Structure formats: C-alpha cells, structure tokens
GROMACS .gro file of C-alpha atoms in nm:
model
  180
    1MET     CA    1  -0.296  -0.060   0.762
    2TRP     CA    2  -0.251  -0.091   1.139
    3GLN     CA    3   0.124  -0.109   1.090
    4THR     CA    4   0.112   0.208   0.879
    5ALA     CA    5  -0.109   0.386   1.133
    6ARG     CA    6   0.131   0.297   1.415
    7ALA     CA    7   0.426   0.424   1.209
    8ILE     CA    8   0.241   0.752   1.147
    9LEU     CA    9   0.171   0.786   1.520
   10ASN     CA   10   0.547   0.758   1.580
   11ARG     CA   11   0.648   1.001   1.302
   12ASP     CA   12   0.379   1.269   1.316
   13PRO     CA   13   0.394   1.497   1.621
   14ALA     CA   14   0.037   1.614   1.547
   15ALA     CA   15  -0.103   1.260   1.561
   16THR     CA   16  -0.277   1.188   1.890
   17ASN     CA   17  -0.420   0.836   1.849
   18LEU     CA   18  -0.467   0.551   1.603
   19GLY     CA   19  -0.841   0.613   1.563
   20THR     CA   20  -0.787   0.968   1.442
   21ILE     CA   21  -0.520   0.855   1.198
   22ILE     CA   22  -0.730   0.574   1.050
   23LEU     CA   23  -1.049   0.779   1.026
   24THR     CA   24  -0.919   1.122   0.918
   25TYR     CA   25  -0.580   1.099   0.744
   26PRO     CA   26  -0.625   1.116   0.364
   27GLY     CA   27  -0.284   0.956   0.306
   28ILE     CA   28  -0.385   0.635   0.479
   29HIS     CA   29  -0.715   0.630   0.287
   30ALA     CA   30  -0.530   0.680  -0.043
   31LEU     CA   31  -0.294   0.394   0.040
   32ALA     CA   32  -0.585   0.164   0.131
   33TRP     CA   33  -0.754   0.238  -0.205
   34TYR     CA   34  -0.419   0.195  -0.380
   35ARG     CA   35  -0.368  -0.151  -0.226
   36VAL     CA   36  -0.706  -0.267  -0.358
   37ALA     CA   37  -0.646  -0.111  -0.702
   38HIS     CA   38  -0.296  -0.261  -0.712
   39TYR     CA   39  -0.446  -0.606  -0.648
   40PHE     CA   40  -0.673  -0.567  -0.952
   41GLU     CA   41  -0.386  -0.426  -1.160
   42THR     CA   42  -0.163  -0.724  -1.081
   43HIS     CA   43  -0.450  -0.966  -1.152
   44ARG     CA   44  -0.497  -0.825  -1.504
   45LEU     CA   45  -0.808  -0.622  -1.436
   46PRO     CA   46  -0.672  -0.276  -1.527
   47LEU     CA   47  -1.010  -0.110  -1.586
   48ILE     CA   48  -1.128  -0.189  -1.232
   49ALA     CA   49  -0.789  -0.076  -1.100
   50ALA     CA   50  -0.810   0.253  -1.291
   51LEU     CA   51  -1.166   0.320  -1.175
   52LEU     CA   52  -1.069   0.261  -0.811
   53SER     CA   53  -0.762   0.483  -0.851
   54GLN     CA   54  -0.969   0.768  -0.995
   55HIS     CA   55  -1.231   0.732  -0.721
   56ALA     CA   56  -0.956   0.745  -0.457
   57ALA     CA   57  -0.807   1.056  -0.619
   58ARG     CA   58  -1.143   1.233  -0.609
   59CYS     CA   59  -1.195   1.136  -0.244
   60THR     CA   60  -0.843   1.209  -0.114
   61GLY     CA   61  -0.676   1.449  -0.358
   62ILE     CA   62  -0.392   1.196  -0.394
   63LEU     CA   63  -0.337   1.019  -0.727
   64ILE     CA   64  -0.150   0.688  -0.710
   65HIS     CA   65  -0.126   0.480  -1.026
   66PRO     CA   66  -0.231   0.122  -0.946
   67ALA     CA   67   0.084  -0.018  -1.110
   68ALA     CA   68   0.317   0.171  -0.875
   69GLN     CA   69   0.498  -0.038  -0.615
   70ILE     CA   70   0.465   0.093  -0.260
   71GLY     CA   71   0.619  -0.066   0.049
   72HIS     CA   72   0.505  -0.074   0.409
   73ARG     CA   73   0.465   0.208   0.663
   74VAL     CA   74   0.467   0.479   0.394
   75PHE     CA   75   0.335   0.810   0.532
   76LEU     CA   76   0.166   1.050   0.290
   77ASP     CA   77   0.149   1.348   0.527
   78HIS     CA   78  -0.148   1.569   0.431
   79GLY     CA   79  -0.096   1.424   0.084
   80ILE     CA   80  -0.324   1.659  -0.110
   81GLY     CA   81  -0.187   1.713  -0.461
   82THR     CA   82   0.052   1.417  -0.447
   83VAL     CA   83   0.094   1.221  -0.772
   84ILE     CA   84   0.274   0.885  -0.794
   85GLY     CA   85   0.336   0.748  -1.144
   86ALA     CA   86   0.295   0.397  -1.281
   87THR     CA   87   0.656   0.277  -1.266
   88ALA     CA   88   0.741   0.450  -0.937
   89VAL     CA   89   0.880   0.232  -0.659
   90ILE     CA   90   0.862   0.344  -0.296
   91GLU     CA   91   1.033   0.129  -0.035
   92ASP     CA   92   0.935   0.096   0.333
   93ASP     CA   93   0.922   0.378   0.592
   94VAL     CA   94   0.918   0.667   0.342
   95THR     CA   95   0.755   1.000   0.434
   96ILE     CA   96   0.607   1.212   0.154
   97LEU     CA   97   0.453   1.553   0.221
   98HIS     CA   98   0.175   1.720   0.020
   99GLY     CA   99   0.205   1.827  -0.342
  100VAL     CA  100   0.488   1.585  -0.429
  101THR     CA  101   0.515   1.445  -0.781
  102LEU     CA  102   0.697   1.122  -0.857
  103GLY     CA  103   0.667   1.163  -1.232
  104ALA     CA  104   0.815   1.086  -1.570
  105ARG     CA  105   1.016   1.315  -1.798
  106LYS     CA  106   0.965   1.137  -2.130
  107THR     CA  107   0.629   0.983  -2.213
  108GLU     CA  108   0.763   0.769  -2.499
  109GLN     CA  109   1.033   0.606  -2.286
  110ALA     CA  110   0.999   0.229  -2.227
  111GLY     CA  111   1.077   0.058  -1.896
  112ARG     CA  112   1.102   0.247  -1.569
  113ARG     CA  113   1.002   0.611  -1.625
  114HIS     CA  114   0.940   0.717  -1.264
  115PRO     CA  115   1.155   0.750  -0.950
  116TYR     CA  116   1.273   0.478  -0.716
  117VAL     CA  117   1.258   0.598  -0.353
  118GLY     CA  118   1.475   0.411  -0.103
  119CYS     CA  119   1.385   0.300   0.247
  120GLY     CA  120   1.342   0.576   0.505
  121ALA     CA  121   1.361   0.867   0.260
  122PHE     CA  122   1.186   1.198   0.339
  123ILE     CA  123   1.039   1.409   0.057
  124GLY     CA  124   0.939   1.766   0.140
  125ALA     CA  125   0.625   1.949   0.027
  126HIS     CA  126   0.588   2.024  -0.345
  127ALA     CA  127   0.911   1.847  -0.442
  128GLN     CA  128   0.910   1.725  -0.801
  129ILE     CA  129   1.113   1.410  -0.862
  130LEU     CA  130   1.112   1.337  -1.231
  131GLY     CA  131   1.238   1.051  -1.442
  132PRO     CA  132   1.396   0.715  -1.359
  133VAL     CA  133   1.614   0.856  -1.080
  134THR     CA  134   1.694   0.688  -0.751
  135ILE     CA  135   1.647   0.860  -0.416
  136GLY     CA  136   1.882   0.676  -0.182
  137ALA     CA  137   1.784   0.526   0.151
  138HIS     CA  138   1.739   0.781   0.433
  139SER     CA  139   1.791   1.076   0.195
  140LYS     CA  140   1.601   1.400   0.234
  141ILE     CA  141   1.454   1.606  -0.049
  142GLY     CA  142   1.381   1.966   0.045
  143ALA     CA  143   1.048   2.138  -0.008
  144GLY     CA  144   1.004   2.263  -0.364
  145ALA     CA  145   1.312   2.082  -0.495
  146ILE     CA  146   1.317   1.975  -0.858
  147VAL     CA  147   1.512   1.647  -0.868
  148LEU     CA  148   1.632   1.535  -1.212
  149ASP     CA  149   1.934   1.328  -1.104
  150SER     CA  150   1.975   1.047  -0.852
  151VAL     CA  151   2.044   1.135  -0.488
  152PRO     CA  152   2.278   0.907  -0.289
  153ALA     CA  153   2.178   0.747   0.040
  154HIS     CA  154   2.193   0.965   0.355
  155VAL     CA  155   2.222   1.289   0.154
  156THR     CA  156   2.001   1.599   0.143
  157ALA     CA  157   1.906   1.762  -0.189
  158VAL     CA  158   1.748   2.109  -0.222
  159GLY     CA  159   1.676   2.370  -0.487
  160ASN     CA  160   1.582   2.402  -0.853
  161PRO     CA  161   1.748   2.213  -1.001
  162ALA     CA  162   1.825   2.014  -0.689
  163HIS     CA  163   2.181   2.008  -0.562
  164LEU     CA  164   2.331   1.803  -0.282
  165VAL     CA  165   2.393   1.991   0.042
  166THR     CA  166   2.491   1.716   0.285
  167ALA     CA  167   2.784   1.615   0.064
  168ARG     CA  168   2.903   1.977   0.050
  169LEU     CA  169   2.890   2.012   0.428
  170HIS     CA  170   3.079   1.685   0.471
  171ALA     CA  171   3.347   1.800   0.224
  172TYR     CA  172   3.370   2.137   0.403
  173HIS     CA  173   3.418   1.970   0.742
  174GLU     CA  174   3.684   1.737   0.598
  175ALA     CA  175   3.868   2.032   0.439
  176THR     CA  176   3.860   2.243   0.756
  177SER     CA  177   3.965   1.957   0.983
  178ASN     CA  178   4.267   1.880   0.760
  179HIS     CA  179   4.397   2.237   0.799
  180ALA     CA  180   4.366   2.246   1.176
   0.00000   0.00000   0.00000
C-alpha cells in the first residue's frame, strides 16, 4: 500500500502527504479490503471474500468484486460509486475517478465479461465501460463516456456512445500537413 500511496502523492495535486492519503483516501481503503478479499477468493473461500467485499463497499462506497484482478499503484480518486466487476482486469498505474463502472453487458455470457484496462490508462468520472472490451495502455476515457468497444493504446475516447478523438486529430494533422 505504501507504493500505491506514493504513486497517489505523485499523481494527485490535492495530496499533501502520505499520512493523509493512507488515513483518509477511500480508494486506498477499498483497495486494501479488496486485496484481503481477493486472497480469500483465490484460496477458495468465496463467502469470506464476499462478506469482506460488501463490508468494504459499505465503508468506502466503492464495490470491487474479489475475483477482479487489480495491479499495482492503481488510484481510485474519490472513488465513491465506482463498481469493478468479477472478470475485470486492471493493470498497473491506472487512475479511475468516481462513479466509474467496469461492468458486463450480458449476464449469461461465459468467460471474461468485464473490461481489461491497460497500464497507465485514465478513466474519467462516471464513465461506463461495459463488456469484454480492452482499454489500451495510456488511453484516456472522458467523463461520462459510455464505452462499448475497445479503445487502442494512447487514444482518447469520449461521448455516448464513445468515439475516438485522438485518432481523428492525428488523421486531421496528417491530412493538413500533406496539403501544405
């Protein structure tokens, strides 16, 4: 958790010291509870894992399924209202703002039903990322975006339904530089 707290101190301009982060940030508390619940989930004690997950959700306002896979230095900024589904995978150094859902689209679907979020991605407040889509490394998802399709690495997606804006700007710059 120290590694996560240090990463938050570097990424959050409002953070003033490690003590404040560790004692008052609900995202770091939710991740600590998740890590314990995930241990029980992976050691075939799903009832204990579920009880810990529900307790953490009541305490922090952040619901993380104990079967989800979450990397290191993940920052759940404010976090309230965030939901992370059972088959979601979040790689290292991801920032997720409040109200984000990493959810499924079809409940009867087998296998991976939730998003895969690549290293260094940023997900804005109240974004809904649904289904077994991939959010590429260092991509950005705008606030309120509804993402139903995969987003490539180093690209920004915004809107409902989400559309790629970084790719459009790149294509525009290529088109205008070819005519010059």
